[in-house]
mmCIF file of C-alpha atoms in Angstrom:
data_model
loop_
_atom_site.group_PDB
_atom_site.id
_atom_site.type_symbol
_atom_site.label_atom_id
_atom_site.label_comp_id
_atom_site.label_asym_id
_atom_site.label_seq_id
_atom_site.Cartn_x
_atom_site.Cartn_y
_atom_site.Cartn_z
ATOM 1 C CA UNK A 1 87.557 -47.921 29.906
ATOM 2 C CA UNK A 2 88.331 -45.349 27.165
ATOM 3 C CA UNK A 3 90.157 -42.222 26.747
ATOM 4 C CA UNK A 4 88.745 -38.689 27.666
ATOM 5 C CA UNK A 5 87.668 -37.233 24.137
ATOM 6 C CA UNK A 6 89.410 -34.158 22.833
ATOM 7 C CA UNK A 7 88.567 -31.431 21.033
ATOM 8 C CA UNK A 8 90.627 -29.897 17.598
ATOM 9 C CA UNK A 9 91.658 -26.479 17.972
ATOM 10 C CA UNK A 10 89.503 -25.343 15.173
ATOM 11 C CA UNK A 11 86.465 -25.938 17.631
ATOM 12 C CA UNK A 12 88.226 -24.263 20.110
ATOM 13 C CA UNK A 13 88.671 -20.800 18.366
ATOM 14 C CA UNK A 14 85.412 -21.025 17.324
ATOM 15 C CA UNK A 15 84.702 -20.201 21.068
ATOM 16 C CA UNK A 16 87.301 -17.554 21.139
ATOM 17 C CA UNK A 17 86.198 -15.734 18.045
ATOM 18 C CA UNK A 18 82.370 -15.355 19.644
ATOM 19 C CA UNK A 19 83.642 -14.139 22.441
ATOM 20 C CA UNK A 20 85.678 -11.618 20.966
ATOM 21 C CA UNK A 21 82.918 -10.382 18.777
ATOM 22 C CA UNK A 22 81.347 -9.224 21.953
ATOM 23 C CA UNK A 23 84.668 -7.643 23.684
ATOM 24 C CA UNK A 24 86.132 -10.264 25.429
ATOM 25 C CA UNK A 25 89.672 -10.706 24.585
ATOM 26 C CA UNK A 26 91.698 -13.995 24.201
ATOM 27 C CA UNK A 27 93.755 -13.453 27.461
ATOM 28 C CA UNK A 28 90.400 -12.662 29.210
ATOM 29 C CA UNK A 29 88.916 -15.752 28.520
ATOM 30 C CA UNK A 30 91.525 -18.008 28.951
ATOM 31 C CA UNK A 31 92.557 -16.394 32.309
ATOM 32 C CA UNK A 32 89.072 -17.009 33.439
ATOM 33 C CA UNK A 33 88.566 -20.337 32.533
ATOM 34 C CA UNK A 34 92.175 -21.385 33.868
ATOM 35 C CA UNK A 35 93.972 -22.095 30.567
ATOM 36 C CA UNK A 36 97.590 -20.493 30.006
ATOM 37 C CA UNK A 37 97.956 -19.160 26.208
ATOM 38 C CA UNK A 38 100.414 -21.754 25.685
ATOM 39 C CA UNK A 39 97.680 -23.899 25.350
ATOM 40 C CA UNK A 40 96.938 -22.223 22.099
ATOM 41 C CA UNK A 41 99.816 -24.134 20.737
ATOM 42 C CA UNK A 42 98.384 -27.626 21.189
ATOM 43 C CA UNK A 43 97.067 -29.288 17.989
ATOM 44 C CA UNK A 44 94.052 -30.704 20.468
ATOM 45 C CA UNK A 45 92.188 -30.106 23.374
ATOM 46 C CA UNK A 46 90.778 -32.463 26.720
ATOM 47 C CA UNK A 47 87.240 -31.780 26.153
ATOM 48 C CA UNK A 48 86.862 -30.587 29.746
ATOM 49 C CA UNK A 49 89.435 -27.924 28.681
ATOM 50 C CA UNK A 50 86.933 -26.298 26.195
ATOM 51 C CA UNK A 51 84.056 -26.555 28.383
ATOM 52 C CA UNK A 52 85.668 -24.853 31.029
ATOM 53 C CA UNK A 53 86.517 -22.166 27.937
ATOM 54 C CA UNK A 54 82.490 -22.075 27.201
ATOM 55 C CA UNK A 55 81.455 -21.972 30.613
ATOM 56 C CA UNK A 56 84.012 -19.002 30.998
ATOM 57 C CA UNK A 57 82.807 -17.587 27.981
ATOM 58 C CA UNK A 58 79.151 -17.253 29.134
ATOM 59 C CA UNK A 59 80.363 -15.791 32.534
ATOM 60 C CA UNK A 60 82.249 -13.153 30.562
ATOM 61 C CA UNK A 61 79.734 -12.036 27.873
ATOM 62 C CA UNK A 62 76.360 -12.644 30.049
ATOM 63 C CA UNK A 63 74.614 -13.734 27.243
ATOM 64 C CA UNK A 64 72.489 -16.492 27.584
ATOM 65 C CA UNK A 65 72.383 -16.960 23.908
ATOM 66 C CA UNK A 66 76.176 -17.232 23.558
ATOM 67 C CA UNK A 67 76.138 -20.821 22.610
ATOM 68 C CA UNK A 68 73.286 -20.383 19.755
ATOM 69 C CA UNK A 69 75.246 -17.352 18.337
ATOM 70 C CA UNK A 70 78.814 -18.931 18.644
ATOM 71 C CA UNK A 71 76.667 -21.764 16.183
ATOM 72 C CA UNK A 72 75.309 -19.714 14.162
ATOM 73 C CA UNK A 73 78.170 -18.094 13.021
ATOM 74 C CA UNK A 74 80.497 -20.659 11.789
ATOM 75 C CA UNK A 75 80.767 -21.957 8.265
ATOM 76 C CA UNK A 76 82.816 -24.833 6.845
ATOM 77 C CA UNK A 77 86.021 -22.929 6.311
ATOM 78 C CA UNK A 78 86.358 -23.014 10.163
ATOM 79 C CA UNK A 79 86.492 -26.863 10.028
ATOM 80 C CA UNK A 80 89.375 -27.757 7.293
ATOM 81 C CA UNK A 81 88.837 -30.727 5.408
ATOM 82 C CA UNK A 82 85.583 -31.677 6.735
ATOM 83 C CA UNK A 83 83.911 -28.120 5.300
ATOM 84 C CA UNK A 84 85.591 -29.363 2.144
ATOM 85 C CA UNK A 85 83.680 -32.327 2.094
ATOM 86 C CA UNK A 86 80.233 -30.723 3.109
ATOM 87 C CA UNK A 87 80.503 -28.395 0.435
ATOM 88 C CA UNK A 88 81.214 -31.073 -2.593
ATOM 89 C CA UNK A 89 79.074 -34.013 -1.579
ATOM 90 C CA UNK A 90 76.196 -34.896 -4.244
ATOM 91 C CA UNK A 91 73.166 -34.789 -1.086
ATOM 92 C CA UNK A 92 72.971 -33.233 2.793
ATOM 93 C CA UNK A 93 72.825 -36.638 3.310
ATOM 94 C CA UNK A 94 76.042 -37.819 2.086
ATOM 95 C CA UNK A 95 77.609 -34.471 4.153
ATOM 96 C CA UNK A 96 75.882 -35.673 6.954
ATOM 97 C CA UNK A 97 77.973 -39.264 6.516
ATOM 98 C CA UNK A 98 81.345 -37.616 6.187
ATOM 99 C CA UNK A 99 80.594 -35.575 8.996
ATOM 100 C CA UNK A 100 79.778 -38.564 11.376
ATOM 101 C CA UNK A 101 82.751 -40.594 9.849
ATOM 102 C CA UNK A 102 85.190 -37.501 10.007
ATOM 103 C CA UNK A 103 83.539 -36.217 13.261
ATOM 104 C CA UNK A 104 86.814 -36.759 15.391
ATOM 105 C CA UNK A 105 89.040 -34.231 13.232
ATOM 106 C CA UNK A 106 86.418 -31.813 14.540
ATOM 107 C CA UNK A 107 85.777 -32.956 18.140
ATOM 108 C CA UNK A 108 85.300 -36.747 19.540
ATOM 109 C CA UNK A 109 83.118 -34.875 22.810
ATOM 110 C CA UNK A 110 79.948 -36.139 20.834
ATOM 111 C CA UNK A 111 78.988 -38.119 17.536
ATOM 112 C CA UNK A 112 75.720 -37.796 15.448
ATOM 113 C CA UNK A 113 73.146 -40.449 14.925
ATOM 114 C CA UNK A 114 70.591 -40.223 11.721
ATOM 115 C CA UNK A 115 67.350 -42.261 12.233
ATOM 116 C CA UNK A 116 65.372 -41.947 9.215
ATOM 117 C CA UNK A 117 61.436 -41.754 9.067
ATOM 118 C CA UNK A 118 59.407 -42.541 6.461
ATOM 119 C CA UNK A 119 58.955 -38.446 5.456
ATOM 120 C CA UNK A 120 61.884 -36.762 7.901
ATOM 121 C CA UNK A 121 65.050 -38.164 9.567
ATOM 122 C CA UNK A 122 66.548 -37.149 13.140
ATOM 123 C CA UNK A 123 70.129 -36.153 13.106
ATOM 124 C CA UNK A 124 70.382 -36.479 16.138
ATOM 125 C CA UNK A 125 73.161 -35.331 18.567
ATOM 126 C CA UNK A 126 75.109 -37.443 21.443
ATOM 127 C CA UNK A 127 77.105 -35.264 23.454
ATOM 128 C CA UNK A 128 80.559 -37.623 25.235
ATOM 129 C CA UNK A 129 81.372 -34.884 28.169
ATOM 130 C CA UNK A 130 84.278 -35.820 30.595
ATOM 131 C CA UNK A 131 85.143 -34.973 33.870
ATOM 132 C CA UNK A 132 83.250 -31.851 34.122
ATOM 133 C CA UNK A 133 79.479 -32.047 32.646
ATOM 134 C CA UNK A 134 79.011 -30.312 29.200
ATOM 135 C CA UNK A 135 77.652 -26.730 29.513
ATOM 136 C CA UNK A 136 74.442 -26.694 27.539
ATOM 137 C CA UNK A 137 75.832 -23.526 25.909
ATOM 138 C CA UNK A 138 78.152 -26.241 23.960
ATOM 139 C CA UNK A 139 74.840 -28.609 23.213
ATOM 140 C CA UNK A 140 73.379 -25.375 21.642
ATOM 141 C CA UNK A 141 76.503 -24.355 19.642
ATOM 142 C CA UNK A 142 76.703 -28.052 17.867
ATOM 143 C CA UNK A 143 73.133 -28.218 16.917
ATOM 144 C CA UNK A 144 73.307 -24.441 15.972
ATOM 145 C CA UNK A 145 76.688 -24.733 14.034
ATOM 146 C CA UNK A 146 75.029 -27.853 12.006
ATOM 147 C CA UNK A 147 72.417 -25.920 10.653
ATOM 148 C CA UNK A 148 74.662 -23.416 9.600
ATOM 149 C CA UNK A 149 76.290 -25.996 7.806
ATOM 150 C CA UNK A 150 72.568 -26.986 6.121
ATOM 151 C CA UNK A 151 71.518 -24.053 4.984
ATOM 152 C CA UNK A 152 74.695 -23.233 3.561
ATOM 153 C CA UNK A 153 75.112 -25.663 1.140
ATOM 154 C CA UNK A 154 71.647 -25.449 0.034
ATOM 155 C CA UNK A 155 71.855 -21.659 -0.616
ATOM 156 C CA UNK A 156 74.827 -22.044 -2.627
ATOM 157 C CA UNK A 157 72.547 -24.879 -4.553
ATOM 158 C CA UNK A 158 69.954 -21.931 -5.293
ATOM 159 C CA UNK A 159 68.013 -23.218 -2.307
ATOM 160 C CA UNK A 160 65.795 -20.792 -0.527
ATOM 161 C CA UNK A 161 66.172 -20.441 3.791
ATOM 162 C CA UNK A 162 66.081 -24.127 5.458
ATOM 163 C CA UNK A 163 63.808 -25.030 8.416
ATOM 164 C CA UNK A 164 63.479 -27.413 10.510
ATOM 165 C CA UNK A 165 60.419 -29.570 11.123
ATOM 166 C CA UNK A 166 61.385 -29.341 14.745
ATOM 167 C CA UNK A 167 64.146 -29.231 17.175
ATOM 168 C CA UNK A 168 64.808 -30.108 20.555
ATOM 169 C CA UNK A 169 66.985 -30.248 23.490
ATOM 170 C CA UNK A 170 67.507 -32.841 26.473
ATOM 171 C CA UNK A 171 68.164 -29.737 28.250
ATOM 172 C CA UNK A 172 66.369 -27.193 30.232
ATOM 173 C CA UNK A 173 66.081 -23.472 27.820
ATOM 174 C CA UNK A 174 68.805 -21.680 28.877
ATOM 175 C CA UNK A 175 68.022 -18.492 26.388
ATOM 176 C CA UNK A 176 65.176 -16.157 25.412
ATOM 177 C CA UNK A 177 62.401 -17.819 23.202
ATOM 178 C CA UNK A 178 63.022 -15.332 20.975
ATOM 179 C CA UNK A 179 66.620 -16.390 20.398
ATOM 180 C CA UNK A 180 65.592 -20.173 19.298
ATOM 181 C CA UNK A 181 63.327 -18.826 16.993
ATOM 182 C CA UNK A 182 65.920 -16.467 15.120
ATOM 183 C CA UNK A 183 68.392 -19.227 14.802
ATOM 184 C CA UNK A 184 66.211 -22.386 14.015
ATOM 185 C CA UNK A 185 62.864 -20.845 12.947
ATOM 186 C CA UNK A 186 60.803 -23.524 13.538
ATOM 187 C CA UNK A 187 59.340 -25.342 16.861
ATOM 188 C CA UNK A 188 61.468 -25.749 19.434
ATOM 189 C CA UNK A 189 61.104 -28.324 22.516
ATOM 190 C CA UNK A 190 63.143 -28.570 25.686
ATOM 191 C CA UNK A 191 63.892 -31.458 28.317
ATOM 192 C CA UNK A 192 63.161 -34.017 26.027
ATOM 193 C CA UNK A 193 64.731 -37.595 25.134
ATOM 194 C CA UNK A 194 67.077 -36.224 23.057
ATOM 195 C CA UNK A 195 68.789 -33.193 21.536
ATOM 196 C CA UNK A 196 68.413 -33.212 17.292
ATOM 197 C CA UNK A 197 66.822 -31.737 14.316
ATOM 198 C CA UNK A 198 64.028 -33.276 12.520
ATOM 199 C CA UNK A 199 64.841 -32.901 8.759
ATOM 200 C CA UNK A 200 62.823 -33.178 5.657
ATOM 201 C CA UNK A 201 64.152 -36.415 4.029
ATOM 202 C CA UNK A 202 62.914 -34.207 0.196
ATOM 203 C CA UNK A 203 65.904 -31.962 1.425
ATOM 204 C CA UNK A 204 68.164 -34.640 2.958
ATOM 205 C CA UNK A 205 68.219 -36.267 -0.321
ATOM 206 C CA UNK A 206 68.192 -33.268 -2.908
ATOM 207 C CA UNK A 207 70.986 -33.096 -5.362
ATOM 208 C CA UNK A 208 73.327 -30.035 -4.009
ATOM 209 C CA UNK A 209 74.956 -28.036 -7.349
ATOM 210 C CA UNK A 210 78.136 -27.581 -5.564
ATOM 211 C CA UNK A 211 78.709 -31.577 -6.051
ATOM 212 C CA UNK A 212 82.068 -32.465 -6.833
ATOM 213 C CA UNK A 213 82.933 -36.111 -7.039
ATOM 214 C CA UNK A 214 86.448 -35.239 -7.847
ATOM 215 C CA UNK A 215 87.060 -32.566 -5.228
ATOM 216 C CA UNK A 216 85.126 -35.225 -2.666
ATOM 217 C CA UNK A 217 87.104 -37.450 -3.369
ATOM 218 C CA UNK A 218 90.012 -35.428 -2.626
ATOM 219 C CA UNK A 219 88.944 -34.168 0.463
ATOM 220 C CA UNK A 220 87.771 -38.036 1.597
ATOM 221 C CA UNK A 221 91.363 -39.245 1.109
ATOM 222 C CA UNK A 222 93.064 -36.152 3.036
ATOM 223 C CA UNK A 223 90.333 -36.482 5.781
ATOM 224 C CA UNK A 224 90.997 -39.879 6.267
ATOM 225 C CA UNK A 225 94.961 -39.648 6.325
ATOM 226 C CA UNK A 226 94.300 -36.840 9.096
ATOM 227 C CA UNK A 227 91.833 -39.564 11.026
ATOM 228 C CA UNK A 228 95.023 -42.511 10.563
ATOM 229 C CA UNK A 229 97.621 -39.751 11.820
ATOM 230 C CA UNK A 230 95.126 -39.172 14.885
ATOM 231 C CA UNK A 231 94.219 -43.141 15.556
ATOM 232 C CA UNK A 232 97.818 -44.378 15.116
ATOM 233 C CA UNK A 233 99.110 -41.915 17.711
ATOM 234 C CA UNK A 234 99.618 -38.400 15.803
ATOM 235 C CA UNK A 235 97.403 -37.438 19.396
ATOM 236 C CA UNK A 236 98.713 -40.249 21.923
ATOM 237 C CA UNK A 237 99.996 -37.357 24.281
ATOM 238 C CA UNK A 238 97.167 -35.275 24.170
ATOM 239 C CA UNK A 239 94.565 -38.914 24.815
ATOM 240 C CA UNK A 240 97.482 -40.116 27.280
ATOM 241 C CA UNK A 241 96.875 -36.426 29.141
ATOM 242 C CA UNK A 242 93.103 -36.069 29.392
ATOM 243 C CA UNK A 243 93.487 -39.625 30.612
ATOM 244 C CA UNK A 244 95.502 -39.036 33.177
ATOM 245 C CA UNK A 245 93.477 -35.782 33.660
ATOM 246 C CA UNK A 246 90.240 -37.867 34.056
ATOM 247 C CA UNK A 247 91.981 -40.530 36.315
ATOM 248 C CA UNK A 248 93.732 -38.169 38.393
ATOM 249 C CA UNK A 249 90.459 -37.022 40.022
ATOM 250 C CA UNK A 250 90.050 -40.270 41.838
ATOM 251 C CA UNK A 251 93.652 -41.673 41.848
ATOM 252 C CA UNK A 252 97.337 -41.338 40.777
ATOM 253 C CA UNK A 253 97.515 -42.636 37.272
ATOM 254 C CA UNK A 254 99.378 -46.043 36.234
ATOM 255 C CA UNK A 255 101.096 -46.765 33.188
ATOM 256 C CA UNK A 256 99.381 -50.365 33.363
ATOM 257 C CA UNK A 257 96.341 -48.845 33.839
ATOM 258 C CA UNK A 258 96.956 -46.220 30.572
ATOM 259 C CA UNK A 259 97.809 -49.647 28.194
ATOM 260 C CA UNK A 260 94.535 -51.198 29.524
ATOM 261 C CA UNK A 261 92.533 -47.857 28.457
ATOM 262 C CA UNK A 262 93.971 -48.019 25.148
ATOM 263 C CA UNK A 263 93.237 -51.906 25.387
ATOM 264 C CA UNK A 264 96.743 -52.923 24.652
ATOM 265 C CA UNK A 265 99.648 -54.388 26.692
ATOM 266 C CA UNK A 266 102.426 -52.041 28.492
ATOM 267 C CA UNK A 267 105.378 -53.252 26.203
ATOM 268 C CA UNK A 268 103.652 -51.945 23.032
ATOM 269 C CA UNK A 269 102.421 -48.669 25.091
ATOM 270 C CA UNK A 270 106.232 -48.400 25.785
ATOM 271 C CA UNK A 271 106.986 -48.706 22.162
ATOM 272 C CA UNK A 272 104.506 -46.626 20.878
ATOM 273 C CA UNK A 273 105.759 -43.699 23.369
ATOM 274 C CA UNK A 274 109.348 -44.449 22.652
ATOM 275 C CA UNK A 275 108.939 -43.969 18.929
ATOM 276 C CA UNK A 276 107.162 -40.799 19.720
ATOM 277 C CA UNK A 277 109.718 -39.724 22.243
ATOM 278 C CA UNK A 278 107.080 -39.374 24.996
ATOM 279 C CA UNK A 279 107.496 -39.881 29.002
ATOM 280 C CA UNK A 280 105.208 -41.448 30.751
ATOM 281 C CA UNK A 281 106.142 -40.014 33.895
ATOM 282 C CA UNK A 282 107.007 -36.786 32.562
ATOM 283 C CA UNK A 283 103.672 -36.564 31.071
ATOM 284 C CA UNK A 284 101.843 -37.300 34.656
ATOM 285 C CA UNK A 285 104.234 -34.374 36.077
ATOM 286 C CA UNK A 286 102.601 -32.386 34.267
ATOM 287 C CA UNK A 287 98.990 -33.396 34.895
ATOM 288 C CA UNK A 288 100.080 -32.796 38.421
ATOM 289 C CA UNK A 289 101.523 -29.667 37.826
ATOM 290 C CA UNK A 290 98.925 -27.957 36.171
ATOM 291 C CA UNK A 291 95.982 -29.919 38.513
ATOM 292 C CA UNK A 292 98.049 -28.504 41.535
ATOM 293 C CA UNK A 293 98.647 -24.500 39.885
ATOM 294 C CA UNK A 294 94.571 -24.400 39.477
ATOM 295 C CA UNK A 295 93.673 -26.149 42.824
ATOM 296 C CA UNK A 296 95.586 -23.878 45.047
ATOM 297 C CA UNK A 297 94.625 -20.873 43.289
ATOM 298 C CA UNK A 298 91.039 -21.077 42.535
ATOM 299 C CA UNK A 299 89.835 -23.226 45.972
ATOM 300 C CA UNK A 300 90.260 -22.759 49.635
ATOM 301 C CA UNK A 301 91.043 -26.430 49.928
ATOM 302 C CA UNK A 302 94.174 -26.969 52.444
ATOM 303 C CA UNK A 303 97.697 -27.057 50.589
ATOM 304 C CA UNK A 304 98.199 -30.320 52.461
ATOM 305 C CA UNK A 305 94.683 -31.790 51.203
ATOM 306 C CA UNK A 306 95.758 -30.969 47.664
ATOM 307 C CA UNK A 307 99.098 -32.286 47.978
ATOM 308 C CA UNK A 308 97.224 -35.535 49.088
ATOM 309 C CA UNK A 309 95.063 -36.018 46.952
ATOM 310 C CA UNK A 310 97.570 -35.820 44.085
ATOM 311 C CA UNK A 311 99.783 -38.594 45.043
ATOM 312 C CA UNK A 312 102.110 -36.727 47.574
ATOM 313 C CA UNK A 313 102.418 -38.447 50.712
ATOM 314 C CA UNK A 314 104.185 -35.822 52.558
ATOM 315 C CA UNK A 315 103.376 -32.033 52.240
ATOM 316 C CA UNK A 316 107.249 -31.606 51.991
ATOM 317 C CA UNK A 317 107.433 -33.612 48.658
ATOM 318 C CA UNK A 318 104.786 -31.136 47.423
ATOM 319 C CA UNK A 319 106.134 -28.049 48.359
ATOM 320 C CA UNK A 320 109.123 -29.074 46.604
ATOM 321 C CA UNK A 321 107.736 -29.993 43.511
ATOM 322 C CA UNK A 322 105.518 -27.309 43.362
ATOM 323 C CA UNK A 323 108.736 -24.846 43.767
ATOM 324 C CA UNK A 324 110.071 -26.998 40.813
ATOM 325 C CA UNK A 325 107.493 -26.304 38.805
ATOM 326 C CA UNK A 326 106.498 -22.165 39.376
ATOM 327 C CA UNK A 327 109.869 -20.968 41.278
ATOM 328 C CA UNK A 328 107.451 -20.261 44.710
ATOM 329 C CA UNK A 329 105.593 -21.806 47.366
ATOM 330 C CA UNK A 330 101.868 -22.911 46.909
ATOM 331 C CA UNK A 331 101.159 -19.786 50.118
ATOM 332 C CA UNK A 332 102.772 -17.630 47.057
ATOM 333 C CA UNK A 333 100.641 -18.770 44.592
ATOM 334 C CA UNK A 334 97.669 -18.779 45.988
ATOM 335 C CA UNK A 335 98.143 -14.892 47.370
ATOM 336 C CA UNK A 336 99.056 -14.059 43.892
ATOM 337 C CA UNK A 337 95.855 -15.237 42.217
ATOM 338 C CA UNK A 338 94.064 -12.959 39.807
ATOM 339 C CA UNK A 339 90.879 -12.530 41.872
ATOM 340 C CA UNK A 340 93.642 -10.592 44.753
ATOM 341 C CA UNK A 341 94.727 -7.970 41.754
ATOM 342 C CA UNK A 342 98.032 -9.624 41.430
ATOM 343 C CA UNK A 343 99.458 -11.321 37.739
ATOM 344 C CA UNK A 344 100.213 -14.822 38.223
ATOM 345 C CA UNK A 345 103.709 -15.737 39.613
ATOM 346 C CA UNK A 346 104.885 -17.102 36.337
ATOM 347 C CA UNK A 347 103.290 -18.393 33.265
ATOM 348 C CA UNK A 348 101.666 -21.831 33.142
ATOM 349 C CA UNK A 349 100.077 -24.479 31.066
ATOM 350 C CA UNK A 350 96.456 -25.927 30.758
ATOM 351 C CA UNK A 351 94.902 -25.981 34.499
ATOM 352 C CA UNK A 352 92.740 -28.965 35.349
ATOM 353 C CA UNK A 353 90.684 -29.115 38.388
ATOM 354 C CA UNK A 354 90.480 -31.333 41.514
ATOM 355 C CA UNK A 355 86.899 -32.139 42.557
#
């Protein structure tokens, strides 16, 4: 068993920044995926977190090309250190290396595979979705955003527009035809194998004038203290979390269970979260808390049912932890939900969802 992948916050406003391009504001969004703008202070995400923020996101704007635009409109200074190492690598090929060794400072909710053919290579795109399944809005975005990232470097190299040999989805087409061929200009295929783009191995392997071993090297040493600061625990609440997130759909989370998803014992999970000053069982309050805020306002399921199926034996031990945790009763919560008109009885943070 492994940990629910999360997502860096740089992803995450690129999501917020589309939508606002086409007049939906922050608080919009998050209200209507269930996030609280605290949230916004988090260095990472659960990955259902931002799917919930796409699938939002599409409901808001109506645009069935939301995910190819969002894509489309990123460059590498939205991604830190990683855009700092696409734009100063010698080929597209070597970006394409730092960007599947790197990948996590970006988002671990997928990885990249290149399979190379004798005249083209596949880079080809594994999405890693959690609870919730990935809208294909995201699927679109990631392929979308990684040509971006192509034809960028090669126009600052004096290269002329980059396309394709082909791409293709595993997915159903969600969008116009029209809109695939603006963004990828080139054939595009649907409910295939897999999702990728088929690239000329003559432009995977051109040298890119922007090439700066020095600068690379630079970036490659900052991006890999940032991946030792994220593996050795920098993010062990926010993994620990959309663990206990995940888990929580089927069961009340254990801390045995938690040292046997990171695959070591419970006295060094101990350690590790008493050197970081973290609570285990502080941490699973608030799993519960923010499960139970978006359960009783956004489904008709009974309080009691709820209460149940979050580990509360008794709907007394509910009600009083959820009047520990908002200041009301879950009847006054769920009559104060935003779809009734009325602002939310107090402010909260990220809402997860019981199935």
């Amino acid at each position: 068993m492994t940990l629910q992948a999360t997502v860096s916050m740089s992803w995450v406003n690129t999501v917020l920044d589309a939508a606002a391009r086409q007049g939906v504001a922050r608080e919009a969004l998050l209200a209507q995926a269930g996030i609280a703008s605290e949230e916004l202070r988090q260095e990472r995400w659960p990955i259902d977190h931002i799917t919930r923020l796409w699938r939002a996101a599409v409901q808001l704007t109506q645009d069935a090309s939301f995910g190819l635009k969002a894509g489309s409109q990123v460059g590498p200074a939205n991604f830190n250190v990683v855009g700092g190492l696409l734009q100063t690598s010698a080929t597209l090929r070597e970006a394409i290396a730092a960007v599947q060794k790197y990948q996590r400072l970006i988002s671990d909710g997928g990885r990249f595979q290149m399979v190379v053919g004798a005249r083209a290579s596949w880079l080809i795109y594994h999405p890693r979705q959690g609870a919730l399944a990935f809208s294909p809005h995201q699927v679109e975005a990631v392929l979308a955003a990684t040509l971006t990232f192509i034809r960028g470097a090669v126009r600052s190299s004096g290269g002329g527009t980059v396309r394709p040999q082909q791409v293709q989805f595993s997915q159903p087409r969600i969008g116009l035809a029209a809109g695939y061929r603006e963004v990828f200009a080139c054939p595009v295929a649907f409910e295939q194998a897999f999702s990728g783009l088929l690239l000329d191995n003559a432009l995977l392997d051109a040298p890119l004038l922007r090439a700066d071993q020095r600068r690379a090297r630079e970036h490659q040493r900052a991006a890999a203290e940032r991946l030792a600061d994220l593996t050795q625990g920098g993010a062990l609440a926010q993994e620990l979390r959309a663990w206990m997130v995940a888990t929580l759909a089927s069961r009340v989370p254990t801390r045995a269970e938690a040292a046997r998803a990171l695959g070591v014992s419970e006295r060094t999970l101990a350690r590790r979260m008493q050197a970081q000053g973290l609570s285990f069982t502080e941490l699973l309050d608030g799993v519960r808390r923010d499960t139970a805020l978006q359960a009783v306002a956004h489904t008709t399921r009974p309080l009691a049912d709820i209460g149940l199926a979050l580990g509360y034996a008794e709907p007394a031990v509910f009600w009083r932890a959820f009047r520990r945790w908002t200041g009301c009763t879950p009847q006054d919560w769920r009559a104060a939900r935003p779809e009734h008109g009325v602002g939310w009885p107090a402010s909260t943070e990220a809402s997860t969802r019981l199935p």
